[in-house]
Coordinates of C-alpha atoms in Angstrom, one line a residue:
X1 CA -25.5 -37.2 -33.0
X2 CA -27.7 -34.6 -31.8
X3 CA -26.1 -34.5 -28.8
X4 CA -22.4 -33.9 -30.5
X5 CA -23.5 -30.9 -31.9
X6 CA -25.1 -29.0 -29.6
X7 CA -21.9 -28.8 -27.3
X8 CA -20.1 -26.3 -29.8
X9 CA -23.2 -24.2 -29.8
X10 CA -23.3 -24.3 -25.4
X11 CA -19.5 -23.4 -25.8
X12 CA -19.9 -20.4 -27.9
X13 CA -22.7 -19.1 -25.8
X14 CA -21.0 -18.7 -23.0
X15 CA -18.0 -17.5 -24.6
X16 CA -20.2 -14.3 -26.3
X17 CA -22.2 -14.0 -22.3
X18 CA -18.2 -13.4 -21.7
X19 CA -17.7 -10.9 -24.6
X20 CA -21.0 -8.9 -23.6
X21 CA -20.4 -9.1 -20.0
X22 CA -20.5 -5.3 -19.0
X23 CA -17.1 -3.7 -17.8
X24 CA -16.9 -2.8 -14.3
X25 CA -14.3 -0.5 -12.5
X26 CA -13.7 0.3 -9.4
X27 CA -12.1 1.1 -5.7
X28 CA -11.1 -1.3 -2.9
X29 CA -8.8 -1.3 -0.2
X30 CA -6.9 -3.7 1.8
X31 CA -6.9 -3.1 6.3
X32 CA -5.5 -5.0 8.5
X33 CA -2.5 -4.7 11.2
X34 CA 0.1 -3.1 10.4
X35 CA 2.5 -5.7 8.9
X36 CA -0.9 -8.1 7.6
X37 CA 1.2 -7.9 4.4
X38 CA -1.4 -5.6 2.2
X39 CA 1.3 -4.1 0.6
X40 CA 3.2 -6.3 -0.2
X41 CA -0.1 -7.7 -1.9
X42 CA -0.7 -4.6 -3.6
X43 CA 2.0 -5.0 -5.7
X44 CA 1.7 -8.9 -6.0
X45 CA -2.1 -7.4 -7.8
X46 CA 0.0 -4.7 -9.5
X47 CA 2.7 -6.8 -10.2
X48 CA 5.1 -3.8 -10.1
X49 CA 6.1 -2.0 -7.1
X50 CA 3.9 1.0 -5.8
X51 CA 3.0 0.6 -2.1
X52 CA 5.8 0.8 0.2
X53 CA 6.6 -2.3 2.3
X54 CA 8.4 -2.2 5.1
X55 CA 8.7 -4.5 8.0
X56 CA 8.0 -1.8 10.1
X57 CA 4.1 -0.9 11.1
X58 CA 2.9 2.5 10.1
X59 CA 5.3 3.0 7.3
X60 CA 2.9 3.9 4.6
X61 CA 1.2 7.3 5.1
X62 CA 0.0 8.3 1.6
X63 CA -3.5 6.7 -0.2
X64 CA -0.6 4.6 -2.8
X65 CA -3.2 3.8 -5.4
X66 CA -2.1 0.2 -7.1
X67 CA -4.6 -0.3 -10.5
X68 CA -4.6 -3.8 -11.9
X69 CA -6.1 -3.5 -15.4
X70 CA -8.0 -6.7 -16.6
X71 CA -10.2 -7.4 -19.8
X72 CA -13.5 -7.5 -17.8
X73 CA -12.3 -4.8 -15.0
X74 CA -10.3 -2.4 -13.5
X75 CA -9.4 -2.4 -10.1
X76 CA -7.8 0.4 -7.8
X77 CA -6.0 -0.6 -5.0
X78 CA -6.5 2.4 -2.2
X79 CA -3.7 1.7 0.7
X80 CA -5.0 3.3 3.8
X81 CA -2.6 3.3 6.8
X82 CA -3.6 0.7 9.6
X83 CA -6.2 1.9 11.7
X84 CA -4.5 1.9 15.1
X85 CA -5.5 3.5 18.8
X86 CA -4.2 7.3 18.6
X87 CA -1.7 8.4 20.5
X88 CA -0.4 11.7 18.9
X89 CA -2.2 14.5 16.5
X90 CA -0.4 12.3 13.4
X91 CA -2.4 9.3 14.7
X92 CA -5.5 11.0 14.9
X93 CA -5.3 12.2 11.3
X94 CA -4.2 8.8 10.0
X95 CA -7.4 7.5 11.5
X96 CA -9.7 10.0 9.9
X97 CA -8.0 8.9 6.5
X98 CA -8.8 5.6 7.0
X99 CA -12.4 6.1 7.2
X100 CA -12.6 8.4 5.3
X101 CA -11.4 6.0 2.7
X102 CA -13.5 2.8 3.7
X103 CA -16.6 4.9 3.1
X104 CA -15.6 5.7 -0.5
X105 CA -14.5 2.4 -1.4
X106 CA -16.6 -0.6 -3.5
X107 CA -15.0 -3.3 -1.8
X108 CA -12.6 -3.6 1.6
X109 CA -10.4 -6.2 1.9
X110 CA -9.3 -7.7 5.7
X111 CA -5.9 -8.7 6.1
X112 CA -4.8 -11.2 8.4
X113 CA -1.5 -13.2 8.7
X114 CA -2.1 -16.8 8.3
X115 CA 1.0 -17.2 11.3
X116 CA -0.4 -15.1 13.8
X117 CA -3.5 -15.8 15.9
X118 CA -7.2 -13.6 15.7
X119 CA -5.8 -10.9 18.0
X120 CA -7.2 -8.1 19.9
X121 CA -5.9 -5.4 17.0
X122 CA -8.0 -7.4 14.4
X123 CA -10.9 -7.4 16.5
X124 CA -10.9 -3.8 16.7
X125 CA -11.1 -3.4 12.8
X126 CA -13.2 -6.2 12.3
X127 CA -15.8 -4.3 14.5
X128 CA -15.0 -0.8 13.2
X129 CA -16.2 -2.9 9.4
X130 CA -19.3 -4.6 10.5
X131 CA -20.5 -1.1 11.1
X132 CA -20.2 -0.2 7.6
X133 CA -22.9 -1.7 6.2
X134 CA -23.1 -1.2 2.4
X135 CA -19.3 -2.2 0.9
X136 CA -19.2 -5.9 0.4
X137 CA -15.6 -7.2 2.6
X138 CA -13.7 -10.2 1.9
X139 CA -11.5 -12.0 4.4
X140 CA -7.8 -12.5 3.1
X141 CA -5.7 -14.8 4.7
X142 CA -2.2 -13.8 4.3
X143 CA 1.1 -15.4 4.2
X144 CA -0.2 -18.9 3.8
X145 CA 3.3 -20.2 2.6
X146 CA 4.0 -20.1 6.7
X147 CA 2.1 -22.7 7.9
X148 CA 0.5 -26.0 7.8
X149 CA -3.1 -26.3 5.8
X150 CA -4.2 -27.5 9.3
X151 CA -3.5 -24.2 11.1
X152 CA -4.4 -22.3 7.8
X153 CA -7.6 -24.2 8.4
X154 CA -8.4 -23.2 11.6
X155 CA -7.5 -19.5 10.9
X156 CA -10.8 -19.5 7.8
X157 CA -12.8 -20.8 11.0
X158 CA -11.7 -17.8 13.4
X159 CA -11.9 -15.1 10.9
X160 CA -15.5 -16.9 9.8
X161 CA -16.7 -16.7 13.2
X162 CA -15.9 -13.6 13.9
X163 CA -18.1 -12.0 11.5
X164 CA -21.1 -14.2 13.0
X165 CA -20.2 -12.7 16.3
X166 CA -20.3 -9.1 14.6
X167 CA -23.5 -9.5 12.8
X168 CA -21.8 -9.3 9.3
X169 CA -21.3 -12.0 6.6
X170 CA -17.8 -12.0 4.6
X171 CA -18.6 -12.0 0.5
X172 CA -15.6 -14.3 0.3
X173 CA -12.8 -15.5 2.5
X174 CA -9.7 -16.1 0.5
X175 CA -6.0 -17.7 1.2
X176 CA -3.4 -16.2 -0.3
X177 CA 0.6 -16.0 -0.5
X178 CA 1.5 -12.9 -2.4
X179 CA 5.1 -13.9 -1.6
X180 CA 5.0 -17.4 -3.5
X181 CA 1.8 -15.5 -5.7
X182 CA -0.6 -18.0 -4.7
X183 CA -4.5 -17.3 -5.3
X184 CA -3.3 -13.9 -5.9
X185 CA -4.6 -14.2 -9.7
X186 CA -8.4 -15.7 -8.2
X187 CA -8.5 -13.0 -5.5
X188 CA -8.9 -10.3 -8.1
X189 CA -10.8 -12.6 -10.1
X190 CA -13.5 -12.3 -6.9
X191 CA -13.3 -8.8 -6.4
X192 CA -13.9 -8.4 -9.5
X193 CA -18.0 -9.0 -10.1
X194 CA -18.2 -6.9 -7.0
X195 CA -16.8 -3.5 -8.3
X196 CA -20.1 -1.4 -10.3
X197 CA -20.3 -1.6 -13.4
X198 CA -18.3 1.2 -15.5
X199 CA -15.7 2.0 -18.0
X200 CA -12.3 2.0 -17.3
X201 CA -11.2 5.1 -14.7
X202 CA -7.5 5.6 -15.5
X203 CA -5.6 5.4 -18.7
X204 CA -4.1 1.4 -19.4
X205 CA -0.9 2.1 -18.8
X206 CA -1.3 3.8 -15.2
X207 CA -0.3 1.9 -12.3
X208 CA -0.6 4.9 -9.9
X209 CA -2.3 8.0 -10.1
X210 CA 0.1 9.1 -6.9
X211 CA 2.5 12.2 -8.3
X212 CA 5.9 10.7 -9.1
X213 CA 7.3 13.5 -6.6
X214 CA 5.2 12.1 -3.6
X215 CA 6.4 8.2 -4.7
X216 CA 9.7 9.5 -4.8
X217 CA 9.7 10.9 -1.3
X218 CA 8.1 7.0 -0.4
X219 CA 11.1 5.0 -1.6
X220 CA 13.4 7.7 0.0
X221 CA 11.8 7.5 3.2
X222 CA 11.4 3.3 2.8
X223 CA 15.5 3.2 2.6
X224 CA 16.1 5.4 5.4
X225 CA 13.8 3.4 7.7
X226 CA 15.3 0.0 7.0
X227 CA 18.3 -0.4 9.5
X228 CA 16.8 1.7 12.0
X229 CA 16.1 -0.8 14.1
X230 CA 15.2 1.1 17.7
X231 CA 13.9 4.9 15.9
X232 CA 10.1 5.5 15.6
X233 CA 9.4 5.2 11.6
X234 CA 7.0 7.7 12.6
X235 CA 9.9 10.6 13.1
X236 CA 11.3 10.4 9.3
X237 CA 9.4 12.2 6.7
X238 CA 10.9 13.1 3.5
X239 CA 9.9 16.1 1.3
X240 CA 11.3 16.2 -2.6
X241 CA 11.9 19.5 -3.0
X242 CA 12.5 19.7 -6.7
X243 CA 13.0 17.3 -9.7
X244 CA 14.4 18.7 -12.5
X245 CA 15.7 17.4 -16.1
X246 CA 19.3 18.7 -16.3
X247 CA 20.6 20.8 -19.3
X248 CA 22.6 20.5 -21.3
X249 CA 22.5 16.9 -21.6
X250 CA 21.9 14.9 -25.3
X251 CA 18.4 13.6 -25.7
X252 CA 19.5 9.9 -25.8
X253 CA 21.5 10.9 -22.2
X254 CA 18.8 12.1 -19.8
X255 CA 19.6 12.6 -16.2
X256 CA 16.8 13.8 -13.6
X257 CA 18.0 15.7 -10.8
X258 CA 16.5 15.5 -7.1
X259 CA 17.1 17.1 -4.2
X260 CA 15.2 15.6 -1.3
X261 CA 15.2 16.6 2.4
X262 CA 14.7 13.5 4.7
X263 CA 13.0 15.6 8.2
X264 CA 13.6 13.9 11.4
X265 CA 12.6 15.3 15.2
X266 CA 15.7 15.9 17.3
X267 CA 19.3 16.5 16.3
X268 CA 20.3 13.1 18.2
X269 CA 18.7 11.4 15.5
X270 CA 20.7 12.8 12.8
X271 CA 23.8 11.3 13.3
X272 CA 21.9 8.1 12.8
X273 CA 20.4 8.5 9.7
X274 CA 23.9 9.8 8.5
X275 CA 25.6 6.8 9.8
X276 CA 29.2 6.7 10.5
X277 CA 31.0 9.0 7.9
X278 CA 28.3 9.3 6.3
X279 CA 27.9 5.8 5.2
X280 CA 24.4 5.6 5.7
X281 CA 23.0 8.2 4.5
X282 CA 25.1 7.2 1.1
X283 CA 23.6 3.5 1.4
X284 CA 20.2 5.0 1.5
X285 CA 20.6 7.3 -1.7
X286 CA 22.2 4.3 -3.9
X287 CA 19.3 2.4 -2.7
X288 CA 16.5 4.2 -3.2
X289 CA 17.9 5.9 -6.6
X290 CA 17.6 2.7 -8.0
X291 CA 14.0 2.2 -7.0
X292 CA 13.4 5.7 -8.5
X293 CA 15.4 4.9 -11.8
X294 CA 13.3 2.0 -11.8
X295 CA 10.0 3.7 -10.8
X296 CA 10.9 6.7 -13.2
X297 CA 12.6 5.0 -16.0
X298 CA 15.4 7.5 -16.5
X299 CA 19.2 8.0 -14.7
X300 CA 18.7 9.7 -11.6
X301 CA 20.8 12.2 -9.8
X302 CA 20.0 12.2 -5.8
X303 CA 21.0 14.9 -4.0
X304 CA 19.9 14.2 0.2
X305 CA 19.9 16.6 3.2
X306 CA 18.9 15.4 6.8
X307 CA 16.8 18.2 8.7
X308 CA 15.2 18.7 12.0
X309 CA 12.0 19.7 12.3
X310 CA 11.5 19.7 16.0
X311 CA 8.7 17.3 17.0
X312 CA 6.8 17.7 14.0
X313 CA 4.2 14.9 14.4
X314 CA 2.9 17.1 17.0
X315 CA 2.7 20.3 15.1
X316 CA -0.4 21.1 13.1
X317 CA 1.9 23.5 11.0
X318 CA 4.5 21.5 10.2
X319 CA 2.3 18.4 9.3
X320 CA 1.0 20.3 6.8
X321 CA 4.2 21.7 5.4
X322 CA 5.2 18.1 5.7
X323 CA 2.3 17.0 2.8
X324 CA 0.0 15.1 6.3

């Protein structure tokens, strides 16, 4: 008998450990290639969309901050560009960001597609994290719903023996499909106990501390980049240049006005972002206003302008006028 009873009592322990288990909070960030699929992971964690994802590399520019609130933690996703080799001033800068932002962080997370082999890229950031000694990194697997549990197998031995080879250990090494949400729930549930202990940093309902006007600009830009197959991503950036609730209009009836310039390099690429009568550049505002209705929660109306700003990646001055 004395057995029966004492399970409640072993239950109910653990359950008040759980209770009195301190809060933590805290920063992490996901690197990888570009197209590893962390953002698309970041809002799998978020479970609303914040990070741009695009299937072009180098597409998101701004630290997109994705918070997953939980009972025991809060965690806030930091989405650095891809750490690439420079080859213009807005490659150099992008760079500094990202370290910038791995040395801040509690916990980096490395992306790395289950379908593509340990390549030369991954190596590179692999090496450029062993030397950070202090922030505990997890290995994430990515886009495990493409392949066979063999190969997804042998991928946990490559990225595993890559960290002997560095001198590092990984504090976990997780498979995930953010697509199919697989282990999506259990990857925060590890990164978790490694954020420090400590209240709650944003308000609950925050799911991104970026300002609306710069997430505006991101869905804007993300629109305008898909269907430009052969153009650099690098040579659109878009500036909102006001958002403004219009008069006049009954409180039940809100509309939100925008005007948003979308900058690109040369005049040649203009007509292409317009599109044949304009068609484009209309596809692109229906699009992306219903992101922004969504992201927003009002009616939107988008006004668009295509500029050139001639070769403004390389121009100090215009990179900062452009927000970089």
């Amino acid at each position: 008998m004395g057995a029966m009873s004492a399970r409640p009592n072993t239950e109910a322990a653990a359950q008040q450990a759980e209770n009195t288990a301190p809060h933590r909070a805290g920063f992490a960030c996901f690197v990888g290639r570009p197209n590893a699929g962390k953002s698309t992971l970041t809002n799998a964690l978020v479970g609303q969309k914040v990070a741009i994802t695009s299937n072009r590399p180098q597409t998101t520019r701004h630290t997109v901050r994705g918070i997953v609130h939980r009972d025991d933690a809060q965690l806030i996703l930091v989405d650095t560009p891809g750490l690439h080799k420079p080859r213009t001033l807005l490659g150099e800068r992008l760079n500094d960001v990202v370290r910038t932002t791995w040395a801040e962080v509690d916990v980096i997370g490395f992306c790395l597609p289950a379908d593509q082999k340990l390549g030369p890229g991954d190596k590179f950031i692999v090496k450029e994290l062993a030397g950070i000694k202090k922030t505990p990194k997890i290995a994430i697997i990515t886009k495990t719903d493409l392949v066979e549990p063999k190969a997804l197998a042998e991928q946990l031995l490559a990225v595993s023996a890559l960290a002997d080879e560095l001198g590092f250990e990984w504090a976990e090494i997780v498979p995930v499909s953010a697509v199919k949400d697989q282990q999506v729930s259990l990857l925060a549930d590890l990164i978790a106990p490694l954020l420090p202990e400590s209240p709650p940093l944003y308000p609950e309902g925050d799911l991104t501390d970026e300002p609306e006007m710069v997430m505006v600009a991101e869905l804007i830009r993300e629109a305008a980049l898909e269907g430009v197959r052969d153009e650099l991503p690098h040579s659109i950036a878009v500036v909102v240049e006001e958002m403004l609730p219009r008069e006049d209009r009954p409180a039940d009836k809100p509309l939100l006005d925008i005007h948003a310039n979308v900058y690109i390099e040369r005049p040649s690429q203009k007509g292409i972002i317009i599109g044949p009568k304009g068609k484009r550049l209309k596809d692109v505002g229906t699009k992306s206003r219903k992101h922004i209705e969504a992201l927003l929660g009002t009616p939107v109306f988008l006004d668009l302008h295509v500029k050139v700003a001639k070769d403004w990646q390389r121009d100090p001055k215009q990179l900062r006028k452009l927000g970089f």
